[in-house]
mmCIF file of N, CA and C in Angstrom:
data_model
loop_
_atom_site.group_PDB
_atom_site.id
_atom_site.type_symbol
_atom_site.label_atom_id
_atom_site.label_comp_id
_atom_site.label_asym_id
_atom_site.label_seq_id
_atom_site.Cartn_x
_atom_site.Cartn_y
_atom_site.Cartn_z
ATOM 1 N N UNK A 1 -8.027 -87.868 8.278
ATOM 2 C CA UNK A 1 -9.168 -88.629 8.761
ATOM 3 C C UNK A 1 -10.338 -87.728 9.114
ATOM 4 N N UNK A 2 -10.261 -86.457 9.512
ATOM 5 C CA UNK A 2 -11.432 -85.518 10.000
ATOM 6 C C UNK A 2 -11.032 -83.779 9.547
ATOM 7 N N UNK A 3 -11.787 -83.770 8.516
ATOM 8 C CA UNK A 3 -12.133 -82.256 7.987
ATOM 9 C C UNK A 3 -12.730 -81.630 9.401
ATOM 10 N N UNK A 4 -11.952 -80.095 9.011
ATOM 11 C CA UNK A 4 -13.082 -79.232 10.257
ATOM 12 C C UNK A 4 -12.990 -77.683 8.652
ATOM 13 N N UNK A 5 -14.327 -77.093 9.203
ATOM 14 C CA UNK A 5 -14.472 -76.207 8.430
ATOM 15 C C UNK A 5 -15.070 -75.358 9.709
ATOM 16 N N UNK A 6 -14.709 -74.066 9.518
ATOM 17 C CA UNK A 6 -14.898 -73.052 10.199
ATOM 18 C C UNK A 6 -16.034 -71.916 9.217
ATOM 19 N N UNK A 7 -16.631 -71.142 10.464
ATOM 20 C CA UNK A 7 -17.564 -70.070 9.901
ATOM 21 C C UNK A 7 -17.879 -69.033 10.854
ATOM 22 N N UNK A 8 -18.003 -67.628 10.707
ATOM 23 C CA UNK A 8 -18.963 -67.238 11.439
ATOM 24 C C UNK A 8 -17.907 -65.823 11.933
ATOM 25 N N UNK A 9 -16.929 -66.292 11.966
ATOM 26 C CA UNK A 9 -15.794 -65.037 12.100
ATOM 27 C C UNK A 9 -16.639 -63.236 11.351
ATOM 28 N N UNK A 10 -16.012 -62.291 11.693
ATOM 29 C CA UNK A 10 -16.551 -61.050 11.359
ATOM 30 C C UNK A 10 -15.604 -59.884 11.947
ATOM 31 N N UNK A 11 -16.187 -58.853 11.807
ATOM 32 C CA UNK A 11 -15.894 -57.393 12.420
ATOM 33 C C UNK A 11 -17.246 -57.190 13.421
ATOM 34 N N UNK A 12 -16.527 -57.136 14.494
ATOM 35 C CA UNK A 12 -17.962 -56.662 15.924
ATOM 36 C C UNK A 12 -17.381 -55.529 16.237
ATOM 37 N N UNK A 13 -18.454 -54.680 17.016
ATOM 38 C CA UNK A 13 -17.718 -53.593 18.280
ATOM 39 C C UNK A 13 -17.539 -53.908 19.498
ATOM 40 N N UNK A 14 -16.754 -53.474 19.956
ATOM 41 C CA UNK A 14 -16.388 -53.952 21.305
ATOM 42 C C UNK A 14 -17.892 -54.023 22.266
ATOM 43 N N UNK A 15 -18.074 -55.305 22.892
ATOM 44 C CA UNK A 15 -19.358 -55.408 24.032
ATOM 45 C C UNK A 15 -20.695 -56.252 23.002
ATOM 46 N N UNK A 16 -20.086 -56.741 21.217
ATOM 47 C CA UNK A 16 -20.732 -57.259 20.577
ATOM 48 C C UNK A 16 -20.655 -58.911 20.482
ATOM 49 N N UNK A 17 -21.004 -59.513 19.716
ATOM 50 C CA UNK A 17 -21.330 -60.784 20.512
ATOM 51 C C UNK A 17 -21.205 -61.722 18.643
ATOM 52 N N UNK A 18 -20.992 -62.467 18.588
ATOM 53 C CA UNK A 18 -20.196 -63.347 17.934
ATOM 54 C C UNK A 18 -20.534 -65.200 18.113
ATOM 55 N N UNK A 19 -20.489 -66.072 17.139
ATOM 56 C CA UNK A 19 -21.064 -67.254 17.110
ATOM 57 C C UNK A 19 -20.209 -67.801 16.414
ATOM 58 N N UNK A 20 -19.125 -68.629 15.975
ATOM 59 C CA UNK A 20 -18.426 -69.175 15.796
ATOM 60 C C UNK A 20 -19.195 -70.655 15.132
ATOM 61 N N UNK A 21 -19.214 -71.316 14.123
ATOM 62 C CA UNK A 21 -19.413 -72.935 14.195
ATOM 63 C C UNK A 21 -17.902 -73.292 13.194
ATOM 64 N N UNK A 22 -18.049 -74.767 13.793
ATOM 65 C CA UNK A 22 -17.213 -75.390 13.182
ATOM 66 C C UNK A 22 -18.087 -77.220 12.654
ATOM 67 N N UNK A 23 -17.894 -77.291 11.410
ATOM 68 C CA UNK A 23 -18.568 -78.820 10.952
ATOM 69 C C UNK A 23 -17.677 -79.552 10.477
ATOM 70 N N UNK A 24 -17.657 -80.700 11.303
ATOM 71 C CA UNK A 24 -16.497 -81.843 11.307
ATOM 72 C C UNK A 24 -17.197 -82.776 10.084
ATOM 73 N N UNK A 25 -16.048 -83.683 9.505
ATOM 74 C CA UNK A 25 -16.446 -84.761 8.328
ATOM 75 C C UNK A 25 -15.621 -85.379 8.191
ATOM 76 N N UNK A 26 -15.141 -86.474 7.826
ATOM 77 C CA UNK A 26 -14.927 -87.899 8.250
ATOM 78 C C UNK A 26 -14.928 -88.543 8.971
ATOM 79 N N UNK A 27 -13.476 -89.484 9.429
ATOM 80 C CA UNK A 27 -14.047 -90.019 10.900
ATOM 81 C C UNK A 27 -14.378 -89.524 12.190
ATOM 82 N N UNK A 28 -15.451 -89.354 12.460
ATOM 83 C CA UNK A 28 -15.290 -88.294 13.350
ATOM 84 C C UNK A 28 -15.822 -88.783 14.588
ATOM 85 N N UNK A 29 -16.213 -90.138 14.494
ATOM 86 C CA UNK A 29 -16.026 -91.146 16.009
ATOM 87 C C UNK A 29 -14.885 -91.617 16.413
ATOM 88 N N UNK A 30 -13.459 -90.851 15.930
ATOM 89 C CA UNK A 30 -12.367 -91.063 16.651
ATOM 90 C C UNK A 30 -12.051 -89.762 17.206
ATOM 91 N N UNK A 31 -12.869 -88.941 17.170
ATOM 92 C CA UNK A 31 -12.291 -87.605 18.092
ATOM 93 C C UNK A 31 -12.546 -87.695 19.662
ATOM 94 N N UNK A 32 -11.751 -87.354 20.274
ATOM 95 C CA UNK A 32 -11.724 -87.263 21.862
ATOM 96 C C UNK A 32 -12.134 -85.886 22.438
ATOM 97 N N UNK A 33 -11.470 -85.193 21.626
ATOM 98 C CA UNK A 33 -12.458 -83.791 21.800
ATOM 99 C C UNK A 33 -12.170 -83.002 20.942
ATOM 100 N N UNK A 34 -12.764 -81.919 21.188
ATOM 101 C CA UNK A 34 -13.076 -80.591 20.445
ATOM 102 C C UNK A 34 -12.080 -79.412 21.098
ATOM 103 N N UNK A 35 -11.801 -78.179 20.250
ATOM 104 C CA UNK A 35 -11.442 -77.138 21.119
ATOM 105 C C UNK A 35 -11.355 -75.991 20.049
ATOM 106 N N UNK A 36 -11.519 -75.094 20.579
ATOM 107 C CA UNK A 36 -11.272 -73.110 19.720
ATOM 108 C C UNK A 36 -9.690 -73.103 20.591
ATOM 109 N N UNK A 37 -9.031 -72.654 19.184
ATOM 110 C CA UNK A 37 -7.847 -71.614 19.468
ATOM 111 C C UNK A 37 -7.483 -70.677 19.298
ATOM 112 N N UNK A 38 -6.814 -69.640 19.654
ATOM 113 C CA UNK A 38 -7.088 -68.617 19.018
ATOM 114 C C UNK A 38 -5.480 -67.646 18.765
ATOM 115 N N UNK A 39 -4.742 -67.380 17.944
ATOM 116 C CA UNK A 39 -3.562 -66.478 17.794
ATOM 117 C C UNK A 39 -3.905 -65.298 17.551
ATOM 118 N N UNK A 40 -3.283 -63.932 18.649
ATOM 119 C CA UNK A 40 -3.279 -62.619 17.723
ATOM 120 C C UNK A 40 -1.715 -62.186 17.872
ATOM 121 N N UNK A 41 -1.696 -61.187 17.006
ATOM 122 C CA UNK A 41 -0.797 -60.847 16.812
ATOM 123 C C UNK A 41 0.222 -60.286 17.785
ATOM 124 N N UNK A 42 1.263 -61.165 17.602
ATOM 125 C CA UNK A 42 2.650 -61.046 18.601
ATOM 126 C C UNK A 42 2.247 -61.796 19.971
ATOM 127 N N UNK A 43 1.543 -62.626 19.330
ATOM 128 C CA UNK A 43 1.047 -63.866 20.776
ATOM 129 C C UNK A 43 1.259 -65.336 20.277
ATOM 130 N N UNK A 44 1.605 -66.226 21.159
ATOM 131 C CA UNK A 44 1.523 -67.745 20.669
ATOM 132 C C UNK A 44 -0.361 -67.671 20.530
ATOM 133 N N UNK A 45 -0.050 -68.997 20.189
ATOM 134 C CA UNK A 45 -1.734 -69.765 19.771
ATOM 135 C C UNK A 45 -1.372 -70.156 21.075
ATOM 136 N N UNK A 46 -3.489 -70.015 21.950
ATOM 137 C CA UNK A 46 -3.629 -70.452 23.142
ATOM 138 C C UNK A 46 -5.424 -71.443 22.636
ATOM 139 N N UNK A 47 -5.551 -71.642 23.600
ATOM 140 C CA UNK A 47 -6.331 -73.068 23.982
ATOM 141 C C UNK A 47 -7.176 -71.620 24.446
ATOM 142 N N UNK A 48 -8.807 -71.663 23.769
ATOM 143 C CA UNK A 48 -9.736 -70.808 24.079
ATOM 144 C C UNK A 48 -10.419 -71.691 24.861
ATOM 145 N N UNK A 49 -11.143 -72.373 24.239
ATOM 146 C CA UNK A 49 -12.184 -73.692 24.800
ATOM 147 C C UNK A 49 -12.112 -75.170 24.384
ATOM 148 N N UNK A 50 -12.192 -75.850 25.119
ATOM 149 C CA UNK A 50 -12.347 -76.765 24.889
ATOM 150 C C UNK A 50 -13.626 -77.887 25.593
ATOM 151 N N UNK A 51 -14.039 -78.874 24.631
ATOM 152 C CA UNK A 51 -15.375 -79.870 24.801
ATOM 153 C C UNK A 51 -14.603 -80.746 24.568
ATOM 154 N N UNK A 52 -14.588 -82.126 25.620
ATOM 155 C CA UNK A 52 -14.663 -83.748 25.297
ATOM 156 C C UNK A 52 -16.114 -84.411 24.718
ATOM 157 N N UNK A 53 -15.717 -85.527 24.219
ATOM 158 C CA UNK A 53 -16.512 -86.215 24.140
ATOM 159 C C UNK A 53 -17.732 -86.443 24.980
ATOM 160 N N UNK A 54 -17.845 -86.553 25.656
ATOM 161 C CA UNK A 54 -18.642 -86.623 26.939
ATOM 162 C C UNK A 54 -19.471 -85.414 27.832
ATOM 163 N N UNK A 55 -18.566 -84.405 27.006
ATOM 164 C CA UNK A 55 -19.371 -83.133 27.340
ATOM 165 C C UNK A 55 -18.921 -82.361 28.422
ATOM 166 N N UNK A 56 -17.699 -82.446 28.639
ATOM 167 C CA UNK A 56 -16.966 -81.495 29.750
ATOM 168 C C UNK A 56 -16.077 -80.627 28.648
ATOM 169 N N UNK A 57 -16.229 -79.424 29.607
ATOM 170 C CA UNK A 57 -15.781 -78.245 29.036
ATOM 171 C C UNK A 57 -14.243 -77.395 29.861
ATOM 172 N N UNK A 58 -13.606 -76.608 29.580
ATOM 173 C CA UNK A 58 -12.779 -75.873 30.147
ATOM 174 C C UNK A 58 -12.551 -74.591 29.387
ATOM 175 N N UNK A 59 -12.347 -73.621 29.769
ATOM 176 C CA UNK A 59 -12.008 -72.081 29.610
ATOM 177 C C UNK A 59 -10.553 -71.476 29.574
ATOM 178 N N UNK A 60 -9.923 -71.070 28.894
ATOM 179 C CA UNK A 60 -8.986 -69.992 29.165
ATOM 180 C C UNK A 60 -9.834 -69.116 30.085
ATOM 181 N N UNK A 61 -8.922 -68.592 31.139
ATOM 182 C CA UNK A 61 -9.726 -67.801 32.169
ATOM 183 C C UNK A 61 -9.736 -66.293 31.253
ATOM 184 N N UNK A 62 -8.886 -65.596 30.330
ATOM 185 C CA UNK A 62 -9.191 -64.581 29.834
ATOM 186 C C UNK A 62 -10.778 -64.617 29.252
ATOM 187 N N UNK A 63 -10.928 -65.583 29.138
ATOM 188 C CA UNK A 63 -12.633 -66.028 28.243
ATOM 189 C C UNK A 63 -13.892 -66.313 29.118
ATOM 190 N N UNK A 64 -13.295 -66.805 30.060
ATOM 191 C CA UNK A 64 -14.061 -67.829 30.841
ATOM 192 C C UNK A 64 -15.748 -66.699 31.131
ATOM 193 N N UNK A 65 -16.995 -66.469 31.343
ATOM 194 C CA UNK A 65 -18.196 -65.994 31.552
ATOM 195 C C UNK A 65 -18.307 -65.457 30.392
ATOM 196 N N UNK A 66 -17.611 -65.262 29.842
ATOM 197 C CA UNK A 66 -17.831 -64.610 28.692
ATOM 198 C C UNK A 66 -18.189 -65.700 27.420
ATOM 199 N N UNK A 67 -17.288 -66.678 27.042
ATOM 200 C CA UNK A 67 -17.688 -66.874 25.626
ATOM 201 C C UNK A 67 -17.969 -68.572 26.562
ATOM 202 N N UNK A 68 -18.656 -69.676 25.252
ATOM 203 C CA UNK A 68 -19.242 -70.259 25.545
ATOM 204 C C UNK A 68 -18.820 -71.552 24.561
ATOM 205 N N UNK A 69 -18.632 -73.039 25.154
ATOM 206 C CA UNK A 69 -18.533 -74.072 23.858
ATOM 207 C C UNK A 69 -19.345 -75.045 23.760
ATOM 208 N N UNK A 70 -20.047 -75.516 22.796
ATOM 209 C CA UNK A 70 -20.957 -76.570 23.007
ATOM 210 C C UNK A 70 -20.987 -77.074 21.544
ATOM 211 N N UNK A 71 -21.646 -78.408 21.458
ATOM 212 C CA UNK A 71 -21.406 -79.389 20.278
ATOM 213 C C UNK A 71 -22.915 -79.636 20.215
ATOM 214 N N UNK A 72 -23.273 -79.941 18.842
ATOM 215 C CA UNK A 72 -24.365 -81.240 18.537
ATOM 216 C C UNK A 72 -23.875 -81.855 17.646
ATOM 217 N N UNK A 73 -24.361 -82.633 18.298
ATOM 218 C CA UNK A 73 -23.491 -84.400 17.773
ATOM 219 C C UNK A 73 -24.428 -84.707 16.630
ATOM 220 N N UNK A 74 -25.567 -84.427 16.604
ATOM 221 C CA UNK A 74 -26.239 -84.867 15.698
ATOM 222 C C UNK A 74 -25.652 -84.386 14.073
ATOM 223 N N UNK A 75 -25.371 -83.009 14.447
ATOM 224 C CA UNK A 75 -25.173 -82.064 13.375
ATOM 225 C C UNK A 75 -23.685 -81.995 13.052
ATOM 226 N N UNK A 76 -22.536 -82.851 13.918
ATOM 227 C CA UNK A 76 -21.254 -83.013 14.166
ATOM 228 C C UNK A 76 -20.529 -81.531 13.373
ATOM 229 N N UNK A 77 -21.451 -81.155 14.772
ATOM 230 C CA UNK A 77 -20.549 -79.504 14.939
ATOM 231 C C UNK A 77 -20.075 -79.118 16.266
ATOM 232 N N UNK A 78 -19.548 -78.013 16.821
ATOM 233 C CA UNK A 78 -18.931 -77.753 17.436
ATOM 234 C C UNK A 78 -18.785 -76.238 17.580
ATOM 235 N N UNK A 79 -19.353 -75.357 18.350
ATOM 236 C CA UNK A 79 -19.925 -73.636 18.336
ATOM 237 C C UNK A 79 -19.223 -72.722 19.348
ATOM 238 N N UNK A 80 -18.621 -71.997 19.259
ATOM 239 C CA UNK A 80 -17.965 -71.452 20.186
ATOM 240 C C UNK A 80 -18.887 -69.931 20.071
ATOM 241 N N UNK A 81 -19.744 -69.184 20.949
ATOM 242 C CA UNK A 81 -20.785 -68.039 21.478
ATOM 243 C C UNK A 81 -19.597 -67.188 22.127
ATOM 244 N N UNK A 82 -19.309 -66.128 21.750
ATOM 245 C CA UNK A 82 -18.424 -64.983 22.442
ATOM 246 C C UNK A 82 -19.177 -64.295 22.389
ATOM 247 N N UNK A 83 -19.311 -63.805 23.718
ATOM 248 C CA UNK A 83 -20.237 -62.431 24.427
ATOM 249 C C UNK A 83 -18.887 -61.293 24.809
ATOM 250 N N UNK A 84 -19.867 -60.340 24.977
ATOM 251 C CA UNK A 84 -18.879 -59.438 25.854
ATOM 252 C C UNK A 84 -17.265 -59.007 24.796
ATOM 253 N N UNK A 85 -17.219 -59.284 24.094
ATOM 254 C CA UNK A 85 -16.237 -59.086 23.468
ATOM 255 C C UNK A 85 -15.493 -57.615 23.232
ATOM 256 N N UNK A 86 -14.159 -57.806 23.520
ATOM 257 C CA UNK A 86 -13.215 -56.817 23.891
ATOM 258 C C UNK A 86 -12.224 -56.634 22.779
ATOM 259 N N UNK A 87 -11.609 -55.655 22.742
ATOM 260 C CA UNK A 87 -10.647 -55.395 21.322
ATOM 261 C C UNK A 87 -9.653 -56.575 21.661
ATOM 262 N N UNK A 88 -9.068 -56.838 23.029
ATOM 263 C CA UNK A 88 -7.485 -58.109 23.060
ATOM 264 C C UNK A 88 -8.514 -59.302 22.700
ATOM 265 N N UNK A 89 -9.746 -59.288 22.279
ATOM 266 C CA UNK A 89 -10.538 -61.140 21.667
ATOM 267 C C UNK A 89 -9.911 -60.735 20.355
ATOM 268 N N UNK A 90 -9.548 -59.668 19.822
ATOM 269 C CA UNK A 90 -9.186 -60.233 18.022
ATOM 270 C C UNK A 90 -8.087 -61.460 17.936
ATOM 271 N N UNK A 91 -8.655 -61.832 16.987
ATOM 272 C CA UNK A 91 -7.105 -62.820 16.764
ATOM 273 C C UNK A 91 -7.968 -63.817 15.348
ATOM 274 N N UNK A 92 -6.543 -64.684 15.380
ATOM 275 C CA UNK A 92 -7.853 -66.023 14.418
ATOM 276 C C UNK A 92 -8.201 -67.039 15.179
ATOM 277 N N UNK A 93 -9.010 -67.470 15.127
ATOM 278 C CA UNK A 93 -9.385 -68.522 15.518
ATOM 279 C C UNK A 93 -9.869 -69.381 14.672
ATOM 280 N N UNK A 94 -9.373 -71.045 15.565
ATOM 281 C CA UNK A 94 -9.233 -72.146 14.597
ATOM 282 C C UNK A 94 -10.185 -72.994 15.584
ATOM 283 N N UNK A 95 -10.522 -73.851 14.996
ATOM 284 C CA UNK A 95 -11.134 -74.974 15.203
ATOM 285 C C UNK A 95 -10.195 -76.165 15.332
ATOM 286 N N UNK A 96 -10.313 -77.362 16.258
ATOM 287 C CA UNK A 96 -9.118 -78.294 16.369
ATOM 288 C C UNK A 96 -9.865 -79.437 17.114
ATOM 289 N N UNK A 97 -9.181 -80.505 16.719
ATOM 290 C CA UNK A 97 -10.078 -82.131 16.791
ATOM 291 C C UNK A 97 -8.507 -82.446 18.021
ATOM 292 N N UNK A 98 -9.018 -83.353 18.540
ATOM 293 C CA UNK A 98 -8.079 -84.270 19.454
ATOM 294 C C UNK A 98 -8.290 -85.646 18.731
ATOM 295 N N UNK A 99 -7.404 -87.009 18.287
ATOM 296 C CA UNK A 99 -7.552 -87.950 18.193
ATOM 297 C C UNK A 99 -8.325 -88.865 19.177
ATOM 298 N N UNK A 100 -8.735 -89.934 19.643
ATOM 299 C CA UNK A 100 -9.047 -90.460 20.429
ATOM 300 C C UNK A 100 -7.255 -91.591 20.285
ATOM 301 N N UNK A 101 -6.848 -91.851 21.573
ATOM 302 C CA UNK A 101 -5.480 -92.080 21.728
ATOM 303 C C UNK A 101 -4.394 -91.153 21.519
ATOM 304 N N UNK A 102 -5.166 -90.022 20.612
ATOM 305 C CA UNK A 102 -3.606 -89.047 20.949
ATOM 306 C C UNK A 102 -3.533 -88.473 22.248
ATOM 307 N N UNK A 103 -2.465 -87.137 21.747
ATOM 308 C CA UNK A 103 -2.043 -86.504 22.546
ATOM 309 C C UNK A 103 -2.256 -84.992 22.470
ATOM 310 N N UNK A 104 -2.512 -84.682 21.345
ATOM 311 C CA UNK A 104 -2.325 -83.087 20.584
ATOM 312 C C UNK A 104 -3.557 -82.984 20.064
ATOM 313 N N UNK A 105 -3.826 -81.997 19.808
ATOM 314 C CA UNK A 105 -4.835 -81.526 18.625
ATOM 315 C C UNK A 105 -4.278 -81.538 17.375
ATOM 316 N N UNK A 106 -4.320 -82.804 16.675
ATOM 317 C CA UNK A 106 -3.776 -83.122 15.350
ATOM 318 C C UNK A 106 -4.552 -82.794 14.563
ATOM 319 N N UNK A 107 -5.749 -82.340 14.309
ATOM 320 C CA UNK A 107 -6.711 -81.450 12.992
ATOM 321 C C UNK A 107 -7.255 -80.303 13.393
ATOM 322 N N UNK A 108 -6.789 -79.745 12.520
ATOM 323 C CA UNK A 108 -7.148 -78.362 12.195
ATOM 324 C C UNK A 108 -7.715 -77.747 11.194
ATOM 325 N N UNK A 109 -8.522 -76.664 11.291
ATOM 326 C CA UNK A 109 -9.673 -75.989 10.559
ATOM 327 C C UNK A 109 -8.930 -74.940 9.469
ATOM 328 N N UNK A 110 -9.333 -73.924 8.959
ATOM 329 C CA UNK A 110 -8.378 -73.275 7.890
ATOM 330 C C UNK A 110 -8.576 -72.199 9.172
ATOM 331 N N UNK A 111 -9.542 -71.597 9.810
ATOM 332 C CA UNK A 111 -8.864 -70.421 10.877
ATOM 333 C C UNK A 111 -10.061 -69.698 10.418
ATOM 334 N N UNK A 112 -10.478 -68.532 11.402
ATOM 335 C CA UNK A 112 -11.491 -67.877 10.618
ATOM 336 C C UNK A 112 -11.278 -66.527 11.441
ATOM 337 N N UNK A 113 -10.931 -65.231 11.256
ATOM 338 C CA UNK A 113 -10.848 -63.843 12.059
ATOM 339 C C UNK A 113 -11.815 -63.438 12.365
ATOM 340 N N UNK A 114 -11.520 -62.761 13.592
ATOM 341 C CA UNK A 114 -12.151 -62.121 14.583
ATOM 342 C C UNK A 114 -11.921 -61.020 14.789
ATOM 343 N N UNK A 115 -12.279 -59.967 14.777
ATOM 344 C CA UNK A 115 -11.752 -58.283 14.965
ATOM 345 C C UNK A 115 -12.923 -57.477 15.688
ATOM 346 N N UNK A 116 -12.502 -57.646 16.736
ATOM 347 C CA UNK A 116 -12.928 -56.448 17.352
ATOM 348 C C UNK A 116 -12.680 -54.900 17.751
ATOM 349 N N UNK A 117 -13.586 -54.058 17.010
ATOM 350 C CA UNK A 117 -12.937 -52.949 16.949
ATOM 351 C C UNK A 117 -14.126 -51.819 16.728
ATOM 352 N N UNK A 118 -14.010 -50.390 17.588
ATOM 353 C CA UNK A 118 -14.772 -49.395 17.271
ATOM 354 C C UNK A 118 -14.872 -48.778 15.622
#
């Protein structure tokens, strides 16, 4: 029901700064919210950020002043801004839809890497 496509992933140096989008397509007035995830290596996938509908936000505290999530609806996207970035931010990161009535983040993006490194 809802494509997500990811972009924006790269190679930074550590203390470099990073922009993430993600552009949703189909139904995409059944999403409840938005969120960045992110896996690195020899780690589960964690919950970076997340946006509702409505425009409330939450942080993994490893992230939290540092990176940033926000949507335009107009443009039915969804941007995750990492500042400050440290070599433990590598990982991939995905893009992920919530249903409206689910429970999970049932759509997912193809993933896009992140490497931070001197």
């Amino acid at each position: 029901q809802v494509q997500l496509v990811e972009s924006g992933g790269g190679l930074v140096q550590p203390g470099g700064s990073l922009r993430l989008s993600c552009a949703a397509s189909g139904r995409i007035n059944r999403i409840a919210a938005m969120g960045w995830f992110r896996q690195a290596p020899g780690k589960q996938r964690e919950l970076v950020a997340g946006i509702t509908s409505g425009g409330s936000t939450n942080y993994a505290g490893s992230v939290k002043g540092r990176f940033s999530i926000s949507r335009d609806n107009a443009k039915n996207a969804v941007y995750l801004q990492m500042n400050s970035l440290k070599p433990e931010d590598t990982a991939v990161y995905y893009c992920a839809a919530m249903p409206i009535g689910g429970y999970l983040y049932d759509y997912w993006g193809q993933g896009t890497q992140v490497t931070v490194s001197s």
